[in-house]
XYZ file of C-alpha atoms in Angstrom:
530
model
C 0.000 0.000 0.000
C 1.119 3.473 -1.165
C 1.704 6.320 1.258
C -1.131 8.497 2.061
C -0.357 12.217 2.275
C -1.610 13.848 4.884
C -0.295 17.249 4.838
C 2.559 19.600 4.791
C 4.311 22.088 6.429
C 7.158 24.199 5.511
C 7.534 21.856 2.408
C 8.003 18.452 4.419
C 5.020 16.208 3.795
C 3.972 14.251 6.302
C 2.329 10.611 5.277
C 0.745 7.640 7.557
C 3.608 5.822 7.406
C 5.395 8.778 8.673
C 3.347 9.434 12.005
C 3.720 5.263 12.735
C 7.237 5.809 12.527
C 7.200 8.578 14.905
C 4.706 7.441 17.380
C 6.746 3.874 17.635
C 10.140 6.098 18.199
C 8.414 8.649 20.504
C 11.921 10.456 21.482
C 12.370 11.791 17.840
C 8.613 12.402 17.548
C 9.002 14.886 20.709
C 12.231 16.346 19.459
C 10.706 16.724 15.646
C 8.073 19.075 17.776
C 9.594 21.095 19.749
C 11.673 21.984 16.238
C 8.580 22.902 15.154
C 7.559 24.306 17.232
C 10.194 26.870 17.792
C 10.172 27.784 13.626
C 6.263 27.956 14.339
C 7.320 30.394 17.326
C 9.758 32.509 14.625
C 7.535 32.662 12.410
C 4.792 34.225 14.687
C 7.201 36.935 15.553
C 8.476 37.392 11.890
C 7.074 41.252 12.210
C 9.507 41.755 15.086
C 6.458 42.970 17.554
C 6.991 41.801 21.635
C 5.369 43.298 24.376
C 7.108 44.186 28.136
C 7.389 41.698 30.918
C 5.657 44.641 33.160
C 2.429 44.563 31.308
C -0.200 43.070 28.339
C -2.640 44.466 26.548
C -5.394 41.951 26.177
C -7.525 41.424 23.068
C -10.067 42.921 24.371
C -8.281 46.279 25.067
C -7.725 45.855 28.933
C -4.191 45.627 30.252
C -2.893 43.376 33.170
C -0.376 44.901 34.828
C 2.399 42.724 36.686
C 3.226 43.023 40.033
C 7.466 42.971 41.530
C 7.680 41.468 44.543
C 6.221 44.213 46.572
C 3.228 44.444 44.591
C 4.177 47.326 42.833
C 3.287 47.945 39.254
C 4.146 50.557 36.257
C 1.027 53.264 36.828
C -1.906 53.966 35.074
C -1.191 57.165 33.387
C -4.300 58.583 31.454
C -6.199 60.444 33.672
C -3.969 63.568 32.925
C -4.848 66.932 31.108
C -7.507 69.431 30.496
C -10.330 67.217 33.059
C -8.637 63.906 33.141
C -9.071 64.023 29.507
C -12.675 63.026 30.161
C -13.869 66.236 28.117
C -12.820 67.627 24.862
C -11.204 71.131 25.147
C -14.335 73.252 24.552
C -14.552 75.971 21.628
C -15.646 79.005 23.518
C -17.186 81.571 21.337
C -15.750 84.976 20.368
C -16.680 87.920 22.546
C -14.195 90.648 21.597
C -12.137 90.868 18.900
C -8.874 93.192 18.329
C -6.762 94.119 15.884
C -3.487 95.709 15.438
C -2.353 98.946 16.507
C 0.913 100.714 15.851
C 3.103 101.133 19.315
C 2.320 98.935 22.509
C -0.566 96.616 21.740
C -0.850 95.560 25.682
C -2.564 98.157 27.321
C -5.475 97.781 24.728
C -5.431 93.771 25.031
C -5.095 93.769 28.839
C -8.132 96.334 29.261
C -10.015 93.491 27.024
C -8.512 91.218 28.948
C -9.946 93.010 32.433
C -13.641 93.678 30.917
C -13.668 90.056 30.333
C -12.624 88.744 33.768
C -15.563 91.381 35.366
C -18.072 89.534 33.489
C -19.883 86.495 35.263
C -19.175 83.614 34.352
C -21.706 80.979 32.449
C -22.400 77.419 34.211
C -19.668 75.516 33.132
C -16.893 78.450 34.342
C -17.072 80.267 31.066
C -16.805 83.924 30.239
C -15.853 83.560 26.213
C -12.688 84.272 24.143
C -10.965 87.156 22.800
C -9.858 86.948 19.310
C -6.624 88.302 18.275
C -6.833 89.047 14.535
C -3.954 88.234 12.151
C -1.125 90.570 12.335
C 1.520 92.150 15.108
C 0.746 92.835 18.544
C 3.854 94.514 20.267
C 3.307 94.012 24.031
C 6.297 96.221 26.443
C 5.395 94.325 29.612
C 3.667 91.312 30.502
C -0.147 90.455 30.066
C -1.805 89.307 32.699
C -5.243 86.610 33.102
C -6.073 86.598 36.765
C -10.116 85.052 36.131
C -11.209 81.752 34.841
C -13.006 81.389 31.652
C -11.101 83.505 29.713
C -9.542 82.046 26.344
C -7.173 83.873 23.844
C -7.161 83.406 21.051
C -5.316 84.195 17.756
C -5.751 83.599 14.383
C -3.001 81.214 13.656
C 0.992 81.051 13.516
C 2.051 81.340 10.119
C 2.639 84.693 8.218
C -0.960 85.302 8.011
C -1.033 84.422 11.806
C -1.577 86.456 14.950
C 2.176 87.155 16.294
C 2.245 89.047 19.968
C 6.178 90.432 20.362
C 7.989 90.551 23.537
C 9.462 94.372 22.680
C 12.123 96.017 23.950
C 14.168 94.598 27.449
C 13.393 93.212 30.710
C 13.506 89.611 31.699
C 9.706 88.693 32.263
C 6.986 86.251 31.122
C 5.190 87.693 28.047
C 2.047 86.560 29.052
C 0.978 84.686 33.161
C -2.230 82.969 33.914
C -2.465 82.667 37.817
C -4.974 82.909 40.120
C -3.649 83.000 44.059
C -3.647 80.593 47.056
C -2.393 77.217 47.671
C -3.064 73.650 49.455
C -4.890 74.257 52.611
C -5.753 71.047 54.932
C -8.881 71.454 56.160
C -8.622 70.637 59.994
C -9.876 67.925 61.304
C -10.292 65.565 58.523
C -6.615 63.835 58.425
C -6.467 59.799 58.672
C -3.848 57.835 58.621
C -3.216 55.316 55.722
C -3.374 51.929 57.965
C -1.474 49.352 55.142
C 2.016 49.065 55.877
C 2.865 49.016 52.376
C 0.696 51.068 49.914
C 2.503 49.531 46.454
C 3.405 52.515 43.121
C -0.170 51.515 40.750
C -2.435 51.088 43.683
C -5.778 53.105 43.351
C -6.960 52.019 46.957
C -5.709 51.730 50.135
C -7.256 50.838 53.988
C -7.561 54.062 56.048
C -8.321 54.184 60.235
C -11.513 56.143 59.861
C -13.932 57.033 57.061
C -15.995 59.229 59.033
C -17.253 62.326 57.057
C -15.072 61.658 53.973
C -17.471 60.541 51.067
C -17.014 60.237 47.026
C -16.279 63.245 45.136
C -13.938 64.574 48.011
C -10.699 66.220 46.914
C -8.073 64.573 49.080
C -4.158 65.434 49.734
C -2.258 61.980 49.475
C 0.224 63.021 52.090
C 3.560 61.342 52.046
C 5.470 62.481 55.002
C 9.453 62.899 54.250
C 11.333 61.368 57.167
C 15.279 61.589 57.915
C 15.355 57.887 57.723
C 13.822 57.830 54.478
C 16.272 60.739 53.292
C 19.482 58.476 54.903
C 18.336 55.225 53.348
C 18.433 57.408 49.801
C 21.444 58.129 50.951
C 20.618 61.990 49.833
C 22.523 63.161 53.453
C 25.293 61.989 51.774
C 25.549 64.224 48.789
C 29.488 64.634 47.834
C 29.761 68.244 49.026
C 31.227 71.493 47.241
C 30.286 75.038 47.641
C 26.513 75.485 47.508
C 26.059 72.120 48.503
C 22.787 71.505 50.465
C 22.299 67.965 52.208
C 18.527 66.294 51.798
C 16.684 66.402 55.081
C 13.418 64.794 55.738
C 11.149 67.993 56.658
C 11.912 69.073 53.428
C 10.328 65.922 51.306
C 7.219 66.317 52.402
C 5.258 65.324 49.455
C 1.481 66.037 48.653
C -0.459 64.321 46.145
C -3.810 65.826 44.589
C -6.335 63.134 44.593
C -10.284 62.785 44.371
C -12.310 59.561 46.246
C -13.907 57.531 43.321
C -15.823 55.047 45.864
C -15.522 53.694 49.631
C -15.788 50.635 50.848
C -15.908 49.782 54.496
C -12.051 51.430 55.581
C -11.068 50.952 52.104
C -11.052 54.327 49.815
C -10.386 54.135 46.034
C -8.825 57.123 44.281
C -9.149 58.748 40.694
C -5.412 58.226 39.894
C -2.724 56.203 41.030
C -0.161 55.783 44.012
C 3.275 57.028 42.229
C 5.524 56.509 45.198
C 5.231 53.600 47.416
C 3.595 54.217 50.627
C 6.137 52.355 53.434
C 5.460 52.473 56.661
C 8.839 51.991 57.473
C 9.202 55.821 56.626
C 5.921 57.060 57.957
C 3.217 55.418 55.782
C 1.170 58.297 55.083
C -1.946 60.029 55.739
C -4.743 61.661 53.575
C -6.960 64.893 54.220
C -9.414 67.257 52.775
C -7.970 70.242 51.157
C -8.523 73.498 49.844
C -7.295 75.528 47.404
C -9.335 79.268 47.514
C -8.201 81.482 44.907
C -7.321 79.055 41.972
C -8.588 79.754 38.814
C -9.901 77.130 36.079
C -10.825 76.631 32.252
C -7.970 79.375 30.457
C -7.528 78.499 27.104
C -4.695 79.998 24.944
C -4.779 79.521 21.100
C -3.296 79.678 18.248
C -0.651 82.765 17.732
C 3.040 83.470 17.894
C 4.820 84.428 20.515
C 8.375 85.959 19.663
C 10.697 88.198 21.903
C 13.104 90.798 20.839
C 16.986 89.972 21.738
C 20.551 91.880 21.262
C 22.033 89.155 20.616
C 22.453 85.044 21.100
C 23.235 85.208 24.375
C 21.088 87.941 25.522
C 19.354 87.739 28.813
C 17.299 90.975 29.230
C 14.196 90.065 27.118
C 11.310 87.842 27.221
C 11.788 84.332 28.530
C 8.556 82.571 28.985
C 6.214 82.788 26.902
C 3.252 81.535 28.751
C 3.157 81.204 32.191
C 0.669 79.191 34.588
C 0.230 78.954 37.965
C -2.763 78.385 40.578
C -5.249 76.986 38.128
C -6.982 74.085 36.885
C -8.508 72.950 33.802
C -6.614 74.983 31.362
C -4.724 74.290 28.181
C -2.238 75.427 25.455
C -3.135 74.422 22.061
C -1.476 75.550 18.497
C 0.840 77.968 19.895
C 4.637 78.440 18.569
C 7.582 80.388 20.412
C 10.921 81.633 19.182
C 13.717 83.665 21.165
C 12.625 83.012 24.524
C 15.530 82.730 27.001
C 13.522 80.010 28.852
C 9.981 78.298 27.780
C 7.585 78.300 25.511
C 5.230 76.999 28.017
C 6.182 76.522 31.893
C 3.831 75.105 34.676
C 4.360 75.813 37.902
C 3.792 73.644 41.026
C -0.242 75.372 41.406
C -1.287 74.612 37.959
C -3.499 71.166 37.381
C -5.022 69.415 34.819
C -3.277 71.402 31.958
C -2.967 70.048 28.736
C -0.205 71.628 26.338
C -0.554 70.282 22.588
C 0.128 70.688 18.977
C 3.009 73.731 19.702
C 6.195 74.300 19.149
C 9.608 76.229 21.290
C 12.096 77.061 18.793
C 15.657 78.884 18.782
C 15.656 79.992 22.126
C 18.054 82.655 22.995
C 20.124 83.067 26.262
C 23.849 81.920 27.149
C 23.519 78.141 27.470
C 23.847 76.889 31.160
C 21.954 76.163 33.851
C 18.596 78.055 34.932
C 17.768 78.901 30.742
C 16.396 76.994 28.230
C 13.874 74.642 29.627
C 11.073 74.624 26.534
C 8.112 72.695 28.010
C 8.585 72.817 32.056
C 6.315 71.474 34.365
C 6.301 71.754 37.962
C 2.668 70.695 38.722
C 0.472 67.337 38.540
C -1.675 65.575 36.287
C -0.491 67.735 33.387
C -0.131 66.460 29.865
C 2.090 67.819 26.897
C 1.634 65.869 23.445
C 2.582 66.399 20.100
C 5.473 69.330 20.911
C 8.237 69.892 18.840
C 11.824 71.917 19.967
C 14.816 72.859 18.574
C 18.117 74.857 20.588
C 16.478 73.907 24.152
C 18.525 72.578 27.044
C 16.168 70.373 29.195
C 13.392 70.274 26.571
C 10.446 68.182 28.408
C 11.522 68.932 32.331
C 10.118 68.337 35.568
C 11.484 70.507 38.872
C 12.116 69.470 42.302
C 9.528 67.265 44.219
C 7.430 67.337 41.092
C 4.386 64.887 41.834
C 2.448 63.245 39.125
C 1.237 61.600 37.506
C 2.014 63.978 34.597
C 2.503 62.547 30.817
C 4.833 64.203 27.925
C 3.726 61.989 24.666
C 4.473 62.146 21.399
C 7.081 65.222 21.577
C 10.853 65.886 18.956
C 13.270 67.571 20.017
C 16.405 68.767 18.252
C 19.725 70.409 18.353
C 19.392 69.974 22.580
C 21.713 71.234 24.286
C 21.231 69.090 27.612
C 19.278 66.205 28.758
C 15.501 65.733 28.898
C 13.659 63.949 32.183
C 13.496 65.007 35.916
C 15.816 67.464 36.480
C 16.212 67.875 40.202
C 15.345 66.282 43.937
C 13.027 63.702 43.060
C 10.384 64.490 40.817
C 7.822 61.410 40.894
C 5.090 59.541 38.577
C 6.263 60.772 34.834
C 5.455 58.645 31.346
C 8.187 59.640 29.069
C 6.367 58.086 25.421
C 7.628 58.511 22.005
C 9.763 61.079 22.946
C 12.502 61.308 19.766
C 15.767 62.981 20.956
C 19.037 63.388 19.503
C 20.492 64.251 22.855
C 19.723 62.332 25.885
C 16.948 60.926 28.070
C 18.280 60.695 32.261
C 16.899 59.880 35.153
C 20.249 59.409 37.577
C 21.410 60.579 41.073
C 22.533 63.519 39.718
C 24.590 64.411 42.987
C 25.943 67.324 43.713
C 25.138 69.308 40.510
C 23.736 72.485 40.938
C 22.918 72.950 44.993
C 22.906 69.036 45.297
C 19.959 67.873 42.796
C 20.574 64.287 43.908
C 17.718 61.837 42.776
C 15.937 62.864 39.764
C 13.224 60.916 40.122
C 11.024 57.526 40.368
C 8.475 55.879 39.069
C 9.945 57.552 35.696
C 8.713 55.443 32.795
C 10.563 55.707 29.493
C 8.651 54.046 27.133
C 9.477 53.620 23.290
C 11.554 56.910 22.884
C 14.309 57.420 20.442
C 17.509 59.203 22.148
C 21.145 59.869 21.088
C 21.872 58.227 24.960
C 20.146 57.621 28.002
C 21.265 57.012 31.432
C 18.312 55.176 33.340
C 18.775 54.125 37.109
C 16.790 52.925 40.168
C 16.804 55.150 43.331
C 18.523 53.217 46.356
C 14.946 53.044 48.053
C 11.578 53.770 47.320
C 10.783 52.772 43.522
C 12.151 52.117 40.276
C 12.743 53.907 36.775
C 11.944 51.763 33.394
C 13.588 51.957 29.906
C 11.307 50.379 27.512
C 11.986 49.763 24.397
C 14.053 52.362 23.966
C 16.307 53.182 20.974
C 19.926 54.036 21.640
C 23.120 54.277 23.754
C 22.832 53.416 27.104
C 24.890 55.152 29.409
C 26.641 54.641 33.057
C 25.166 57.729 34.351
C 27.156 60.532 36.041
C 28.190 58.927 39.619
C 29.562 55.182 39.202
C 27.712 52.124 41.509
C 24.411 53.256 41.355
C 22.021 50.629 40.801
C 21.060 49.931 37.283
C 17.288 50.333 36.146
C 14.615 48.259 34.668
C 15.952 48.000 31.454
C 13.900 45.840 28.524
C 14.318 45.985 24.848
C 16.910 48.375 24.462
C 17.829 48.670 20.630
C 15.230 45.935 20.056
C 11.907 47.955 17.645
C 8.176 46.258 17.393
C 7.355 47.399 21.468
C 3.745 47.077 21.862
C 1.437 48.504 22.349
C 3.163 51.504 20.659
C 2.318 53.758 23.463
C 0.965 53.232 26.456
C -0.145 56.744 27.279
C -2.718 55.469 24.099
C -3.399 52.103 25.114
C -4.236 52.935 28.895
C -6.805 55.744 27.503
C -7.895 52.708 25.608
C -8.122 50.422 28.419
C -10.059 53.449 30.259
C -13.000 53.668 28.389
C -13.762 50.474 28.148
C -14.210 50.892 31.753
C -16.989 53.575 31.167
């Protein structure tokens, strides 16, 4: 009797007489498919695609995070921006418009600017925009937005834009949004976090007492900096030189904005993550009401130019930010471009909330290039996002400050010609996505020691996720947390100080990371939740 084909694969046919053969000699039958196996396995993966041992997307669009030992996970990161990015940036409509005048442009736009603010306000915080028409707007001093609900608005920045000029001298932001205030605890309402270990991911944790705190609260995630904590980071050990200021624990006090999403029984659940492990070992933590009377919310700019007269390259004594927040929330930047700036196109300081900074541009800043100029997108406050930016002659490009706490995202963002290194720049900036950021300088996140008045740690929970860089030096903090490289492309580096330890490094060189980004995939993963 003939052989009886059965099938092929790869171009071997296998026949009846075959599979006897191989079930009788059932040691080459297992070898033959594990072979097989593994160029069935190769050829899967042909497209190069692999995912990170810290996380899956599922098929369905969720994502299963996986826990270290500790329990502690890479953080959601989505609920950032204008609202948590739960509403689209609203088109308020036009309720004065201006146009060019010969001289100084800002008294006329700030008394529009004024009229505005003394209007009340519509239901959802609204008072309307102001619409700069196309053309040149010299402004001598700074403008100033001190009401919500204000938007302004220009008509583009091209050479049929809207193009406000930072004229003559005088270091000075060409145009602040602030309201006033800060934190305020409201007494009587603090609690003490009762888990001993409150893992980096964690949206919940067991408090003592839930008596008078209900959903919809606005809660400070206190987490209380401790000279143990400080010696164990070994930042009381900073290699000293002149200027040289040692960590101590009173200083790290670190508050986190948060809102309660749900309680159950001593357990309260939280809108965004833990970013910093909560140890008991170094005070566990606490959480209480807050306050924050005076800060302003939904300020929109759009659309328009913003230049500033210089001397020369190096020039100092002219405009150097262009637009300046602080004390709000619920704002946003959208469409705006700035050249010869000594320091930022946009900078958020540590009041300003729920911002989100898109679709702009900081370009050929000028200022002598050292430390203190040339940071183009900085933020200093929480639960801000910055997408789709572009840079070129910056220094730290996409920045965060001392004691920065986030979550805050920078996605999508080029920069080029840098003259310095993007990440955390200082004393332990924590909770930052760094996605798709394309470089050709550097990505850190180091013990940075003793540079400037001892910046030590950078940061934690600092996730570097698909970026393109020239070089990157990525380490973990002695205590407290860890810093990922993922999938990133380039040189890795040793870092400034030798023997620190090395981060979580996966994929380095190696392209096909998915999902692409994660800022994407966990707003994915979100609404499904809805």
């Amino acid at each position: 009797m003939s052989d009886k084909k059965v099938g092929y694969y790869r171009g071997i046919a296998f026949t009846t007489d075959n599979i006897r053969f191989l079930m009788k000699h059932q040691s080459i039958f297992s070898l033959l498919i594990l072979s097989l196996s593994a160029l069935l396995f190769s050829f899967i993966n042909d497209n190069g695609a692999w995912t990170s041992r810290f996380l899956n997307v599922n098929k369905n669009g969720s994502i299963t995070y996986h826990p270290d030992e500790k329990g502690n996970t890479i953080p959601d990161f989505s609920a950032v921006g204008y609202h948590h990015g739960l509403k689209e940036i609203p088109e308020l409509a036009v309720v004065k418009t201006l146009n060019p005048v010969n001289g100084d442009a800002g008294n006329m736009i700030q008394k529009a600017i004024d009229e505005l603010s003394a209007l009340p306000a519509d239901a959802n915080g609204h008072r309307g925009a102001i619409l700069l028409t196309k053309g040149t707007y010299a402004i001598a001093g700074t403008l100033n937005i001190e009401a919500g609900g204000i938007v302004l608005r220009g008509a583009g920045t091209g050479t049929e834009g809207t193009r406000l000029i930072a004229s003559g001298k005088g270091l000075r932001s060409l145009l602040k949004i602030r309201g006033k205030g800060k934190i305020t605890e409201i007494p009587g309402t603090r609690v003490q976090i009762t888990d001993k270990y409150v893992p980096t991911g964690a949206k919940s944790f067991k408090i003592s007492n839930t008596k008078g705190l209900k959903s919809g609260d606005k809660i400070i995630l206190f987490r209380p900096g401790t000279d143990n904590w400080i010696h164990d980071l070994k930042m009381d050990q900073i290699e000293a030189r002149e200027g040289t200021k040692q960590w101590t624990g009173a200083d790290y006090n670190l508050s986190y904005e948060r809102e309660i999403v749900k309680i159950q029984g001593n357990t309260v659940f939280i809108d965004n993550p833990v970013v910093m492990a909560m140890d008991q070992q170094y005070g566990s933590g606490n959480i209480f009401k807050y306050e924050y009377k005076g800060r302003i919310q939904e300020v929109g700019i759009e659309n328009m130019l913003f230049e500033s007269e210089y001397a020369s390259d190096t020039d100092e004594d002219h405009g150097w930010i262009a637009v300046d927040f602080d004390h709000i929330e619920n704002g946003w930047v959208t469409g705006v471009t700035s050249r010869f700036f000594g320091y930022a196109c946009v900078s958020l300081d540590g009041g300003a909330k729920n911002i989100t900074v898109k679709d702009s541009k900081c370009l050929d800043a000028k200022s002598v290039i050292t430390g203190g100029k040339r940071y183009s997108f900085n933020n200093n406050g929480q639960q801000n996002l910055f997408m789709d930016l572009e840079t070129t002659e910056g220094r730290h490009d996409y920045v965060t400050g001392a004691k920065t706490c986030g979550p805050n995202v920078f996605y999508n963002c080029k920069s080029r010609n840098t003259h310095a290194d993007i990440g955390p720049h200082h004393r332990w900036a924590s909770g930052t996505l760094y996605d798709n950021i394309d470089t050709d300088g550097e990505i850190n996140v180091q013990d940075r020691g003793n540079w400037g008045s001892g910046h030590g740690w950078a940061g934690v929970t600092q996730v570097i996720w698909n970026c393109k860089v020239k070089s990157a030096a990525i380490q973990n903090p002695w205590v407290s947390g860890k810093n990922y490289a993922i999938g990133l492309q380039g040189k890795k580096l040793a870092g400034r100080l030798k023997d620190k330890p090395d981060g979580e490094w996966e994929g380095q060189g190696q392209k096909g990371l998915q999902p692409v980004s994660l800022f994407q995939a966990q707003l994915r993963a979100r609404e499904l939740k809805k």
